[in-house]
Coordinates of C-alpha atoms in Angstrom, one line a residue:
M339 CA -40.3 -62.3 -1.8
L340 CA -39.8 -65.3 -4.4
R341 CA -37.4 -68.5 -4.0
L342 CA -37.4 -71.3 -5.8
S343 CA -35.3 -74.7 -4.5
G344 CA -34.5 -77.1 -6.8
V345 CA -37.7 -77.1 -8.8
T346 CA -37.7 -80.3 -11.9
Q347 CA -40.6 -80.3 -13.7
R348 CA -41.7 -83.7 -15.8
F349 CA -44.1 -83.8 -19.2
G350 CA -44.0 -88.0 -19.3
A351 CA -40.1 -88.6 -19.8
R352 CA -39.3 -85.4 -21.3
T353 CA -37.7 -83.0 -17.7
V354 CA -39.3 -79.2 -19.2
L355 CA -37.4 -77.4 -16.1
N356 CA -34.2 -79.1 -15.0
D357 CA -34.0 -78.2 -11.2
V358 CA -34.4 -74.3 -11.3
S359 CA -33.7 -72.3 -9.1
F360 CA -33.6 -67.9 -8.2
E361 CA -34.5 -65.3 -6.7
V362 CA -36.5 -62.5 -7.3
A363 CA -36.7 -59.5 -4.9
A364 CA -40.0 -57.5 -3.8
G365 CA -40.4 -54.9 -6.3
E366 CA -37.4 -56.4 -9.5
Y367 CA -37.9 -56.6 -12.3
V368 CA -36.5 -60.5 -14.0
A369 CA -36.4 -61.6 -17.7
V370 CA -36.3 -66.1 -18.7
V371 CA -35.0 -65.6 -21.9
G372 CA -35.2 -68.9 -24.2
E373 CA -36.9 -70.5 -27.4
S374 CA -39.9 -71.6 -27.9
G375 CA -41.3 -74.6 -26.2
I376 CA -37.9 -74.9 -23.6
G377 CA -41.0 -74.4 -20.5
K378 CA -40.6 -71.0 -20.0
S379 CA -45.0 -71.5 -19.7
T380 CA -44.5 -73.8 -17.7
L381 CA -42.0 -71.7 -15.4
L382 CA -44.9 -69.3 -14.7
N383 CA -47.5 -71.3 -14.1
V384 CA -45.1 -73.9 -11.5
I385 CA -44.3 -70.1 -10.4
A386 CA -47.6 -69.0 -9.6
G387 CA -48.9 -73.0 -8.7
L388 CA -50.6 -74.0 -11.9
E389 CA -48.4 -76.7 -11.5
V390 CA -47.7 -79.4 -8.7
V391 CA -44.3 -79.5 -9.4
H392 CA -42.0 -82.9 -10.2
A393 CA -39.9 -81.9 -7.3
G394 CA -38.3 -79.3 -5.7
Q395 CA -40.0 -75.6 -3.6
V396 CA -41.7 -73.0 -4.9
L397 CA -41.8 -70.1 -1.8
F398 CA -43.5 -67.0 -2.0
E399 CA -44.2 -64.4 1.3
E400 CA -42.2 -67.4 2.5
Q401 CA -45.0 -69.7 1.7
N402 CA -44.5 -72.5 0.1
L403 CA -47.2 -73.1 -2.7
T404 CA -46.5 -76.9 -3.4
A405 CA -47.5 -77.5 -0.1
L406 CA -50.8 -75.6 -0.8
D407 CA -54.4 -77.2 -1.4
D408 CA -56.3 -75.8 -4.7
D409 CA -58.4 -73.6 -2.8
A410 CA -55.8 -71.1 -1.0
L411 CA -53.8 -71.2 -4.1
T412 CA -56.6 -69.9 -6.0
I413 CA -57.2 -67.2 -3.1
L414 CA -53.3 -66.1 -2.7
R415 CA -53.0 -65.9 -7.0
R416 CA -56.8 -64.0 -6.9
E417 CA -55.3 -61.6 -4.2
K418 CA -51.5 -61.4 -4.9
F419 CA -50.6 -62.5 -8.3
G420 CA -51.5 -60.5 -12.2
F421 CA -50.9 -61.7 -15.2
V422 CA -50.4 -60.8 -18.6
F423 CA -50.6 -63.0 -21.3
Q424 CA -49.3 -63.3 -25.0
A425 CA -53.1 -63.3 -26.4
F426 CA -54.0 -61.1 -24.3
H427 CA -56.7 -62.2 -23.2
I428 CA -59.7 -59.3 -22.9
L429 CA -62.9 -60.4 -23.0
P430 CA -65.3 -59.9 -26.3
N431 CA -67.9 -58.8 -25.4
L432 CA -67.0 -56.8 -21.8
T433 CA -65.7 -53.0 -22.4
V434 CA -62.2 -52.2 -22.1
E435 CA -63.7 -51.1 -18.0
Q436 CA -65.1 -54.0 -17.2
N437 CA -62.5 -56.2 -18.6
V438 CA -59.5 -54.0 -16.3
G439 CA -62.0 -54.4 -13.7
L440 CA -62.5 -57.7 -13.3
P441 CA -59.8 -59.1 -11.3
L442 CA -61.5 -56.1 -8.0
L443 CA -65.9 -58.0 -9.0
L444 CA -63.7 -61.6 -8.4
R445 CA -62.4 -60.2 -5.1
R446 CA -66.1 -58.6 -5.1
I447 CA -64.8 -54.8 -4.3
P448 CA -67.4 -52.5 -4.7
P449 CA -68.5 -51.3 -7.4
K450 CA -67.4 -47.8 -7.1
E451 CA -64.1 -48.4 -6.0
I452 CA -64.1 -50.9 -9.5
A453 CA -65.1 -48.1 -11.8
S454 CA -63.2 -45.5 -10.1
R455 CA -59.1 -47.7 -9.8
A456 CA -60.1 -49.4 -13.6
Q457 CA -60.5 -45.9 -14.8
K458 CA -57.2 -44.7 -13.5
A459 CA -55.6 -48.1 -14.1
I460 CA -56.9 -47.3 -18.0
G461 CA -55.9 -44.1 -18.1
S462 CA -52.4 -44.7 -17.0
V463 CA -51.5 -47.3 -19.9
G464 CA -52.7 -43.8 -22.1
L465 CA -56.2 -44.7 -22.9
A466 CA -58.2 -42.3 -21.0
G467 CA -61.3 -42.5 -22.9
R468 CA -61.4 -45.7 -24.2
E469 CA -63.2 -46.6 -21.1
A470 CA -66.5 -47.3 -22.6
S471 CA -65.3 -49.3 -25.9
L472 CA -65.0 -52.9 -27.0
P473 CA -62.2 -55.1 -27.3
R474 CA -63.1 -55.4 -31.2
E475 CA -62.6 -51.1 -31.7
L476 CA -59.0 -51.6 -30.3
S477 CA -55.6 -52.4 -32.1
G478 CA -53.3 -55.3 -31.4
G479 CA -51.5 -52.7 -28.7
E480 CA -53.5 -51.3 -27.2
L481 CA -54.2 -54.6 -26.1
Q482 CA -52.3 -55.4 -24.8
R483 CA -52.2 -51.8 -22.7
V484 CA -55.0 -53.6 -21.6
A485 CA -53.7 -56.7 -20.1
I486 CA -51.5 -54.3 -18.8
A487 CA -54.1 -52.6 -16.1
R488 CA -56.1 -55.1 -16.0
A489 CA -52.2 -57.3 -14.0
L490 CA -52.1 -54.3 -12.2
V491 CA -55.6 -52.6 -11.5
G492 CA -55.7 -55.4 -8.2
E493 CA -52.4 -53.5 -7.2
P494 CA -50.3 -57.3 -6.8
K495 CA -47.1 -58.4 -5.3
L496 CA -46.1 -60.3 -8.1
V497 CA -46.6 -60.2 -12.3
L498 CA -46.0 -62.6 -14.4
A499 CA -45.7 -62.3 -17.9
D500 CA -45.7 -64.8 -20.9
E501 CA -44.3 -63.4 -24.3
P502 CA -46.5 -59.9 -24.0
T503 CA -45.4 -58.5 -27.1
G504 CA -45.5 -61.3 -29.1
N505 CA -48.4 -61.2 -31.3
L506 CA -47.3 -57.0 -31.3
D507 CA -45.2 -55.9 -34.4
P508 CA -41.4 -54.3 -33.2
E509 CA -42.1 -51.0 -32.9
N510 CA -45.6 -51.4 -30.5
A511 CA -44.1 -53.6 -28.4
K512 CA -40.8 -51.4 -27.4
T513 CA -43.6 -49.0 -26.5
V514 CA -45.2 -51.6 -24.6
L515 CA -42.3 -53.0 -23.1
Q516 CA -41.2 -50.0 -21.6
L517 CA -44.9 -49.2 -20.5
F518 CA -44.9 -52.3 -18.6
R519 CA -41.5 -51.8 -16.8
D520 CA -43.2 -48.7 -15.5
E521 CA -46.2 -49.4 -14.6
T522 CA -45.0 -53.0 -12.4
K523 CA -42.1 -50.3 -11.0
K524 CA -44.7 -47.2 -10.5
H525 CA -46.5 -49.5 -8.4
G526 CA -43.8 -51.5 -6.8
A527 CA -44.6 -54.4 -8.6
A528 CA -41.3 -57.2 -9.5
A529 CA -42.5 -58.8 -12.6
I530 CA -40.4 -61.8 -14.1
L531 CA -40.7 -61.7 -18.3
A532 CA -40.7 -64.1 -20.3
T533 CA -39.5 -64.4 -23.8
H534 CA -37.5 -65.6 -26.8
S535 CA -36.4 -62.3 -27.2
E536 CA -32.6 -61.1 -25.7
Q537 CA -33.8 -56.4 -26.6
A538 CA -36.7 -57.4 -24.7
A539 CA -34.8 -58.7 -21.5
A540 CA -31.8 -56.3 -21.8
G541 CA -34.6 -53.3 -19.8
C542 CA -34.9 -56.1 -16.6
D543 CA -32.8 -55.5 -13.4
R544 CA -31.0 -58.8 -13.7
A545 CA -31.9 -61.6 -17.3
Y546 CA -32.0 -65.7 -17.2
R547 CA -31.5 -68.7 -20.1
L548 CA -33.9 -71.8 -19.5
T549 CA -31.8 -74.4 -21.3
A550 CA -32.9 -77.8 -20.8
E551 CA -29.4 -77.6 -18.7
G552 CA -31.3 -75.2 -16.7
L553 CA -31.4 -72.0 -15.4
R554 CA -28.9 -69.7 -16.4
R555 CA -27.9 -66.1 -15.7
L556 CA -27.4 -63.5 -18.7
G557 CA -24.8 -61.0 -18.7

């Protein structure tokens, strides 16, 4: 479903991604492990078509993302991708249900269907009854559950998670990682987890380490 071939990304004289190649099949849960600043977020941005690579190809469902224009990439992300961020990126003035339903609103789904699907997604991450809550009323772990529900409500083919437990305590981090794995598997989505933690990566189907030299498989 996703294939990177010889992807290289540079910022000035600095090479951030060095000849990176790997594949992710439909339904796979894959980790990319690396220290802070090594290029994990850049890799996810490249996969999402948010950054133009200096060399190589990114193929998603046989489409060459490096050949698509901005409008086509925006539609692809809206229809096929889900995102989970370390800093949650939950809009503070929207309720839980409104935050979760936002990707569907952008796709012009009818309001009744948005409400139904958002409520189902919220229930699936253990937050039934919190639909009308505002983000300030939720804990960090609950906010990340909202982010997971939002990422999956649109039934994406691929979910990109950038250090999703970086702001959580160990107990909440473990719970959120298990929930993320279970929910992506249940939805049949592929997922790429970018993390600094090999412990977090242990629950994935495969794991890679990103270094200045490139990407190598762990285990």
